[in-house]
Coordinates of C-alpha atoms and ligand atoms in Angstrom, one line a residue:
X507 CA -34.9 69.1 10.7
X508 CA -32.2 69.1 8.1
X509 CA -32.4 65.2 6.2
X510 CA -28.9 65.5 5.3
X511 CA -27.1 66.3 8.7
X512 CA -25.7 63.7 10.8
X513 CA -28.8 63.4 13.1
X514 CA -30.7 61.8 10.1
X515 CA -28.3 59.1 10.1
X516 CA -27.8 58.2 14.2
X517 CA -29.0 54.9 15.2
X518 CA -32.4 56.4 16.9
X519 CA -33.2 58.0 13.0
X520 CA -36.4 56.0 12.3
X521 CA -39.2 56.7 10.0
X522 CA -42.9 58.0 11.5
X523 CA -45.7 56.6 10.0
X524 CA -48.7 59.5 9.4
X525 CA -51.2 56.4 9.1
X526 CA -53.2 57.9 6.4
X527 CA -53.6 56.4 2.2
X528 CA -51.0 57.7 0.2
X529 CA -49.0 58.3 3.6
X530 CA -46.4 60.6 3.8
X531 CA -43.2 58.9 5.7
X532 CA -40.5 62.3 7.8
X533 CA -37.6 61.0 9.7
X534 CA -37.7 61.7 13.4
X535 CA -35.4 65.2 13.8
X536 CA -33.1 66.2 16.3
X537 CA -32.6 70.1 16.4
X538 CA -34.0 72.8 14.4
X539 CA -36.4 72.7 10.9
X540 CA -33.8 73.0 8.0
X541 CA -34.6 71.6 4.4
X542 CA -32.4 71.1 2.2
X543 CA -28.1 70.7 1.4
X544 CA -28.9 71.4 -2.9
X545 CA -30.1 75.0 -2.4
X546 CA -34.4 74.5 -1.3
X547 CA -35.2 77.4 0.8
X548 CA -38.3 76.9 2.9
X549 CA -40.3 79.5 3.9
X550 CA -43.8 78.6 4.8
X551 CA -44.4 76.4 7.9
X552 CA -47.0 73.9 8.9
X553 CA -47.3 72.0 12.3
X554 CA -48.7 68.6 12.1
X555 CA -50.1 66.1 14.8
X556 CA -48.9 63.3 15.5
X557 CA -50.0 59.5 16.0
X558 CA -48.1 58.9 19.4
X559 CA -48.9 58.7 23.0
X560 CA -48.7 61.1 24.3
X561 CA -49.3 62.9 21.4
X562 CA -46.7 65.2 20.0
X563 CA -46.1 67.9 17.6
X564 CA -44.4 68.1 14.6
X565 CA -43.5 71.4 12.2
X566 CA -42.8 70.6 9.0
X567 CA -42.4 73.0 5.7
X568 CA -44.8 73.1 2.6
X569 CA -42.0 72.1 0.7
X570 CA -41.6 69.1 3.1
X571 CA -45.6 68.3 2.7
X572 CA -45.2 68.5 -1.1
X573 CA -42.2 66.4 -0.7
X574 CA -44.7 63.5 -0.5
X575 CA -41.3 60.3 -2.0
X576 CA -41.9 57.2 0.6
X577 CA -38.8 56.2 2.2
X578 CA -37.9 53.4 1.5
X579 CA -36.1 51.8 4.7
X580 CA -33.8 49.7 4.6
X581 CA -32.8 49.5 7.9
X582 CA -36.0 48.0 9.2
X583 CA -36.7 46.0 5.8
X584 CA -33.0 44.7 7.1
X585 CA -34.2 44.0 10.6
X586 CA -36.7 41.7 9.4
X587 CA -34.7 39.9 6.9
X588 CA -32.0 39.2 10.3
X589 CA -35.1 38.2 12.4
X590 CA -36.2 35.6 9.8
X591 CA -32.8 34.3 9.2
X592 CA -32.3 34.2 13.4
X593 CA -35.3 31.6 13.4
X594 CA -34.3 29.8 10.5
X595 CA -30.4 29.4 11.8
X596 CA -32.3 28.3 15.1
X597 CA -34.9 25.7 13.4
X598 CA -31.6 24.2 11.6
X599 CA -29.5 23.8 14.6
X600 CA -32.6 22.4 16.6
X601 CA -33.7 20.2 13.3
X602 CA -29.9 18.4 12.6
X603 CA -27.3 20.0 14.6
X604 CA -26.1 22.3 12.2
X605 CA -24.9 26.0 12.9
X606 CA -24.3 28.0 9.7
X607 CA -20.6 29.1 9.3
X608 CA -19.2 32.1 7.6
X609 CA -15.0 32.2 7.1
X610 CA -14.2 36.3 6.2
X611 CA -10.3 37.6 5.2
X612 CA -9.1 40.2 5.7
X613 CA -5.7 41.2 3.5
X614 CA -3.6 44.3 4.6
X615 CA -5.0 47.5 6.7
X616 CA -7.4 49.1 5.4
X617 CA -9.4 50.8 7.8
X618 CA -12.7 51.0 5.8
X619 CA -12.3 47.3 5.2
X620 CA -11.7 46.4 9.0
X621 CA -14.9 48.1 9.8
X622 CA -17.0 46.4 6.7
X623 CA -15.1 42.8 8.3
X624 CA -16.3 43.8 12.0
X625 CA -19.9 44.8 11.1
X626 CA -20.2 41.4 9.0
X627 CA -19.1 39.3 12.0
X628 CA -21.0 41.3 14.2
X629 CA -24.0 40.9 12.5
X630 CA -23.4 36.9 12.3
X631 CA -23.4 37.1 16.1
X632 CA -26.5 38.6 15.7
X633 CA -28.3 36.1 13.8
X634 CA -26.2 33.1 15.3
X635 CA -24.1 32.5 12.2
X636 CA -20.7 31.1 13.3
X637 CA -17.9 33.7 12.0
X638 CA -14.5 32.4 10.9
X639 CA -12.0 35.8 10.4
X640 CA -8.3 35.6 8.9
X641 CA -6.6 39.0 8.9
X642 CA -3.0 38.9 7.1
X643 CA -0.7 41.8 6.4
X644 CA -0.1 43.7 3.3
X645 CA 2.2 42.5 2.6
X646 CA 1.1 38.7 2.6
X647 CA 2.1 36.4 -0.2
X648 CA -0.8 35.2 -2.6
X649 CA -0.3 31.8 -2.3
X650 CA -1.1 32.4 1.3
X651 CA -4.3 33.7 0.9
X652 CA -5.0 30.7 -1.6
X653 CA -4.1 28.1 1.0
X654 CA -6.6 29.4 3.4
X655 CA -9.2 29.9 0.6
X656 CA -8.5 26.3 -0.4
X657 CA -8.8 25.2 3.8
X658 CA -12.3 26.8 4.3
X659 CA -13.5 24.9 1.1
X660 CA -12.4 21.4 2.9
X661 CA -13.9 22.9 6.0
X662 CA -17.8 21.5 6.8
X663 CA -18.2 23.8 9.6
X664 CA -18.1 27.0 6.8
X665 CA -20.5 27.1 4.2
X666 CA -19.5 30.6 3.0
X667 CA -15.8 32.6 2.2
X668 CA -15.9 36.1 1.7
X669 CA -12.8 37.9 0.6
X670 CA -12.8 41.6 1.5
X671 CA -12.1 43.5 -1.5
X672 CA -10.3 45.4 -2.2
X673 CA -7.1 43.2 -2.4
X674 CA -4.0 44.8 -2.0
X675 CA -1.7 45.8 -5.7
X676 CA 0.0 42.8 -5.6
X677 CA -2.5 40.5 -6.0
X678 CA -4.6 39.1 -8.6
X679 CA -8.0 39.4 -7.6
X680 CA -9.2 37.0 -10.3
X681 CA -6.7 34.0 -9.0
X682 CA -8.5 34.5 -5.3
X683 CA -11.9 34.8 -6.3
X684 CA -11.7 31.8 -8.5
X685 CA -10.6 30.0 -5.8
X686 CA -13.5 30.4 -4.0
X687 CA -15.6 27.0 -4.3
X688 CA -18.7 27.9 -6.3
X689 CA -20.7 25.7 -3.6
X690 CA -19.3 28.5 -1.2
X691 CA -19.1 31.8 -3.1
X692 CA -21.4 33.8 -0.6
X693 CA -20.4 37.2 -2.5
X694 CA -21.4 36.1 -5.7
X695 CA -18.6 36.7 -7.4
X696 CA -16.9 34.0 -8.5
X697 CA -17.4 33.8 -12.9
X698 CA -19.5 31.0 -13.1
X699 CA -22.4 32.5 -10.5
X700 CA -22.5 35.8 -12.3
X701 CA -22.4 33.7 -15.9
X702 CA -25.5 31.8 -14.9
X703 CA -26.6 35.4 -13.6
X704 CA -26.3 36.4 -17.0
X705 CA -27.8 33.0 -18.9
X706 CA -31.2 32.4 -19.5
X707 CA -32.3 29.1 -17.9
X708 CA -29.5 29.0 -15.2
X709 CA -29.6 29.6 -12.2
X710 CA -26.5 30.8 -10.2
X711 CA -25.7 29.6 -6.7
X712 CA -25.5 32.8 -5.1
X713 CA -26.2 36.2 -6.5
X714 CA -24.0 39.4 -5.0
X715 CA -25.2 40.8 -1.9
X716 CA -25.6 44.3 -2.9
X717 CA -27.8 44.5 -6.1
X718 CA -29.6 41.4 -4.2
X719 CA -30.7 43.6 -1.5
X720 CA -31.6 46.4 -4.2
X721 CA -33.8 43.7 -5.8
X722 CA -35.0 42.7 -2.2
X723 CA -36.0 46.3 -1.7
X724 CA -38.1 46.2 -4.5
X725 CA -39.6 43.2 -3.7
X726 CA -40.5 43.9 -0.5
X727 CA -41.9 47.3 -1.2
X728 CA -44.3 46.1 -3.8
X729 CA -43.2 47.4 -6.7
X730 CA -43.7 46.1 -9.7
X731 CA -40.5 45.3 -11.9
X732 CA -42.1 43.4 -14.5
X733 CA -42.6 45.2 -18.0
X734 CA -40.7 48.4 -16.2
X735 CA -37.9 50.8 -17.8
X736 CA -35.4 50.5 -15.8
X737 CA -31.7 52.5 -15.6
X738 CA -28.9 51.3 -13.9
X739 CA -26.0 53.7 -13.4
X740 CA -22.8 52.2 -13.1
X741 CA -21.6 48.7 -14.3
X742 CA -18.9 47.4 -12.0
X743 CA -18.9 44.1 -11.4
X744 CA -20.1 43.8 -7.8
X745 CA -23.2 46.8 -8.1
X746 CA -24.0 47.8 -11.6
X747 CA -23.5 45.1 -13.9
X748 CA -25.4 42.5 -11.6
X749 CA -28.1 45.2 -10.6
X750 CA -28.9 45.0 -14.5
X751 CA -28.8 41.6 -15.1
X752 CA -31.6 41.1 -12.0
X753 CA -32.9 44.0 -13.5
X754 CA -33.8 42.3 -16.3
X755 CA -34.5 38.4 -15.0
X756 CA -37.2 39.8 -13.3
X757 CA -38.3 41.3 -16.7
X758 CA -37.7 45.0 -16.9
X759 CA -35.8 46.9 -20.2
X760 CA -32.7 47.7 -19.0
X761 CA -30.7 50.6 -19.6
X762 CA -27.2 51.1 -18.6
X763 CA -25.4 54.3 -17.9
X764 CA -22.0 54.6 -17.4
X765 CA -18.9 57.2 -17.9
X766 CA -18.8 56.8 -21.6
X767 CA -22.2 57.3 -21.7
X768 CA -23.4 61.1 -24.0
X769 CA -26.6 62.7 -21.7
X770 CA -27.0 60.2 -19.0
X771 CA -29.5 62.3 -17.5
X772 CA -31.9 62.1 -20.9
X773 CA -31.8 58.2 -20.5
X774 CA -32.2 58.5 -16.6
X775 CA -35.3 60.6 -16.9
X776 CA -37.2 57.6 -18.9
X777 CA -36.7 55.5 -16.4
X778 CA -39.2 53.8 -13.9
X779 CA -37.0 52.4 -12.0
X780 CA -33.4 53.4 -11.2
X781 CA -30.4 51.9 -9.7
X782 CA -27.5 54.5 -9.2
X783 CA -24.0 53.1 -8.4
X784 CA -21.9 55.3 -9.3
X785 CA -19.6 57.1 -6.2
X786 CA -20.1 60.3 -7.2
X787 CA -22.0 62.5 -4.4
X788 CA -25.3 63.9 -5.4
X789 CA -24.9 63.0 -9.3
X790 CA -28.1 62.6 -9.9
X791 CA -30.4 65.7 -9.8
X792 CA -34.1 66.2 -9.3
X793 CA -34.1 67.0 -12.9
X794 CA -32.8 64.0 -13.6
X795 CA -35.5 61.6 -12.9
X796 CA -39.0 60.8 -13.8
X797 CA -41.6 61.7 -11.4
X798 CA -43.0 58.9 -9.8
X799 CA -39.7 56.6 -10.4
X800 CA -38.5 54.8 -8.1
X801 CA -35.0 55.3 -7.1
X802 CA -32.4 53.0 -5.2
X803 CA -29.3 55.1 -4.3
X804 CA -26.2 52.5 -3.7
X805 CA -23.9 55.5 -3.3
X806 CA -22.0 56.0 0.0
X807 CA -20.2 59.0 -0.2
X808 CA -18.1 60.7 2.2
X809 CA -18.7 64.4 1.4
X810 CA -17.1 67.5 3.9
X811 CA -19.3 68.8 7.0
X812 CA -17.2 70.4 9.8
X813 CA -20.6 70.1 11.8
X814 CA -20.5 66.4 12.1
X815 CA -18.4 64.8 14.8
X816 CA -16.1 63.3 12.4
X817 CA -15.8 65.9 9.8
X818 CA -17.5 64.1 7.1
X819 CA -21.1 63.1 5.8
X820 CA -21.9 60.4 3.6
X821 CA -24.1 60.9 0.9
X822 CA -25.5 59.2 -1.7
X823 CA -25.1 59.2 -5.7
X824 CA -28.6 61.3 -5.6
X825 CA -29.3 64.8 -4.7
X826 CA -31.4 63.3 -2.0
X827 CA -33.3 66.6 -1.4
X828 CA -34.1 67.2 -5.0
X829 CA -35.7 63.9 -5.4
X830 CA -37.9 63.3 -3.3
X831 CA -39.4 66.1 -4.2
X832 CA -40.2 64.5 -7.2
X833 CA -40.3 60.5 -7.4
X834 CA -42.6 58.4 -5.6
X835 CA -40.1 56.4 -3.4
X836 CA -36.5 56.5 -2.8
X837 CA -33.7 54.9 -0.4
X838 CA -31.7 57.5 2.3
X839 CA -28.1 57.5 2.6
X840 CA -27.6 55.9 5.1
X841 CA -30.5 53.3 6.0
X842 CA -31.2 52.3 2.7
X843 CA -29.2 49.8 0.7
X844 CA -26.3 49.6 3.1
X845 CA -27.8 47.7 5.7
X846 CA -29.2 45.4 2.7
X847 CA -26.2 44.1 2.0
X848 CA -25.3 42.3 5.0
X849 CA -28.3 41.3 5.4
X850 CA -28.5 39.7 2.0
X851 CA -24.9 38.1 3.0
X852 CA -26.3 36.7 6.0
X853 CA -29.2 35.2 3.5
X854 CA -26.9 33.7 1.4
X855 CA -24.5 32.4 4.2
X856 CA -27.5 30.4 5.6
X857 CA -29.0 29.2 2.2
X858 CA -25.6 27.7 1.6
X859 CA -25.5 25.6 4.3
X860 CA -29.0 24.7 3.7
X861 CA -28.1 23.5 0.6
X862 CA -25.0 21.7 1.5
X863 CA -27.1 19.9 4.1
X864 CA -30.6 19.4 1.7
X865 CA -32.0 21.0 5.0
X866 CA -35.3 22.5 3.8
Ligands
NAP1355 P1 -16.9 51.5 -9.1 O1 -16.4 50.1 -9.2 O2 -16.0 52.7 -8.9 O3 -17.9 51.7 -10.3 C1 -18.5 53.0 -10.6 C2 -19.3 52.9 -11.8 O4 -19.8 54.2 -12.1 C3 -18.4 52.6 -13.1 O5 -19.1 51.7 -13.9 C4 -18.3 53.9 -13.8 O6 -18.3 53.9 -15.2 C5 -19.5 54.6 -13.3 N1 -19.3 56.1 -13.3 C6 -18.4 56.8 -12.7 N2 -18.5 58.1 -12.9 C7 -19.6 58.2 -13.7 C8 -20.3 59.3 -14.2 N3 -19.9 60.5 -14.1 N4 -21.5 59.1 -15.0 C9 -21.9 57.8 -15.1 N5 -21.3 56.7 -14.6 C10 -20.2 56.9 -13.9 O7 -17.9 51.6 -7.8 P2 -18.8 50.5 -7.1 O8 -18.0 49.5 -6.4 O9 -19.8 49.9 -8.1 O10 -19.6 51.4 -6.1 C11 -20.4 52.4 -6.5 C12 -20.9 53.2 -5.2 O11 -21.7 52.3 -4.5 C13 -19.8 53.7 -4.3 O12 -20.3 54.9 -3.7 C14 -19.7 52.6 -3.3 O13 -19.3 53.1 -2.0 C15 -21.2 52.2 -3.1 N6 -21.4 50.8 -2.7 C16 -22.3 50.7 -1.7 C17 -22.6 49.4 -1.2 C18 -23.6 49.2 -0.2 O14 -23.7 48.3 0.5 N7 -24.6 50.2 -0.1 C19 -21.9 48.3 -1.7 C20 -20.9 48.5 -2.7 C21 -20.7 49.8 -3.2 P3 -17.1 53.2 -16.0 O15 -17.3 51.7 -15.9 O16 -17.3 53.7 -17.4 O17 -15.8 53.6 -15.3

């Protein structure tokens, strides 16, 4: 089993429950027993028994039995979020004739984009969230993109307008998101949500999808944020700087890191809780972190592997390897905060048009 190849991230990859207290969670493998892309080198093996009808074996190392870090998964924690907004989208079309409505753009060719935009309206189809798509060229003039933004805000039948970002050189991302009605802002971004994000005693309309589902993750897992130290690495405006500010609504002391900051892995190593969004592969080392923290690993990074089909891995902002070895839960790359995030989006689309139509 080797955690960091590309079968630990195909869409059979699940995680096997060993059913006992203090469980320890292994991916289902595909191929031989391998630990390890930072330099572990496994020598002893055990074979375990598992749970399953009919029942099967599994080898594992030592240093895969010491390795005892839940998983935190965010595929499935995903999957149930999309199966609790399905029967909600249902109830409101049933209750008042009301189908939830999500308008996404799409500015200039970006392929990472196009596949972020097809996986959002995919996953409305999913839920039975109506999808809206505009896709313009490059070389599209701003005031085009406004008139459109300023169309879906008229429109009843969309309650939330996502802007894929990045926007291309031209334009001024602060023009576009501001002209996102506030009533619609599904990402979060627009000024006045993330200023009542960061006021005591406000309460913004929408929070962004990404550190939500980070905060989700948390919430769903059980742990306790309250009272917690907490590090947050990175501070851009759509990860880092919201992760912190939920960070610390929900009452943890929040430390930043960024890349001003002197020995970030002195600060990182207090910490109960950490956040990493950074985009650098495998930043964060074992070494690093507290045992028994809690990590949540935003990073996707594409990192070199002439072994997977596509020539590339993604990985995430922690040596993945290294810490589980040594904190009590942390989130894969892929299948942890990824799928989160549309989720959350999905969350937010249909809580808008709750709101809109005082639909409880
Ligand atoms: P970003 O805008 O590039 O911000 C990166 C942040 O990391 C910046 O604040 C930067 O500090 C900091 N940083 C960079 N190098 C550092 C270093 N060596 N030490 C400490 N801090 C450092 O990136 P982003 O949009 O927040 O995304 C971060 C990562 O999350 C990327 O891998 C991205 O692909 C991923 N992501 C994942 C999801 C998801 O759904 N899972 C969603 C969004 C992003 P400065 O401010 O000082 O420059």
């Amino acid at each position: 089993m080797n955690l960091a190849d590309c079968s630990s991230h195909s869409a059979t990859a699940r995680l096997l429950h060993f059913g006992s207290p203090g469980a320890i969670y292994l991916r289902r493998f595909v191929g031989s027993l391998h630990v390890g892309r930072c330099g572990s080198n496994p020598t002893h093996v055990k074979t375990l028994r598992l749970r399953s009808n009919p029942p099967k074996t599994l080898t594992v190392t030592e240093a895969e039995l010491a390795a005892s870090a839940k998983i935190i998964d965010g595929k499935m924690v995903a999957k149930e979020i999309r199966d609790e907004i399905t029967t909600e989208v249902s109830r409101m079309k049933d209750a008042i004739g009301v189908v939830p409505g999500l308008a996404v753009m799409l500015i200039g060719e970006r392929k990472d984009s196009a596949t972020y935009v097809r996986n959002k309206k995919k996953a409305c189809e999913s839920v039975g969230i109506n999808s809206f798509e505009v896709r313009l060229p490059e070389d599209s003039a701003e005031t085009e993109v406004l008139k459109f933004i300023s169309d879906f805000n008229d429109d009843p039948a969309v309650h939330g307008i996502l802007v894929q970002l990045p926007l291309p050189k031209h334009m001024n991302e602060q023009n576009i998101l501001n002209a996102v009605s506030i009533e619609k802002d599904v990402d979060g971004f627009h000024p006045l949500n993330i200023g009542r994000l960061a006021m005591r005693g406000r309460e913004p309309s929408f929070v962004p999808c990404t550190p939500k589902g980070c905060i989700e993750l948390l919430h769903r897992y059980g742990f306790q944020i309250k009272g917690k130290k907490a590090v947050v690495i990175g501070r851009s405006n759509i990860v880092g700087m919201p992760a912190a500010l939920l960070l610390q609504r929900e009452d943890a002391t929040v430390t930043i890191v960024h890349s001003r900051t002197q020995n970030p892995e002195q600060i990182v190593k207090e910490a109960d809780i950490v956040i990493s969004a950074v985009g650098q592969p495998d930043m964060v080392r074992g070494t690093w972190l507290k045992p028994g923290a809690v990590v949540i690993d935003v990073g996707i990074n594409p990192v070199e592997d002439a072994t997977c089909p596509r020539g590339y891995r993604l990985v995430g902002d922690v040596c993945y390897e290294e810490a589980r070895k040594v904190v009590s839960a942390i989130t894969p790359v892929p299948g942890g905060v990824g799928p989160m995030t549309i989720a959350m989006l999905l969350s937010n689309t249909l809580s808008s048009a709750k709101r809109i139509h005082n639909f409880q």
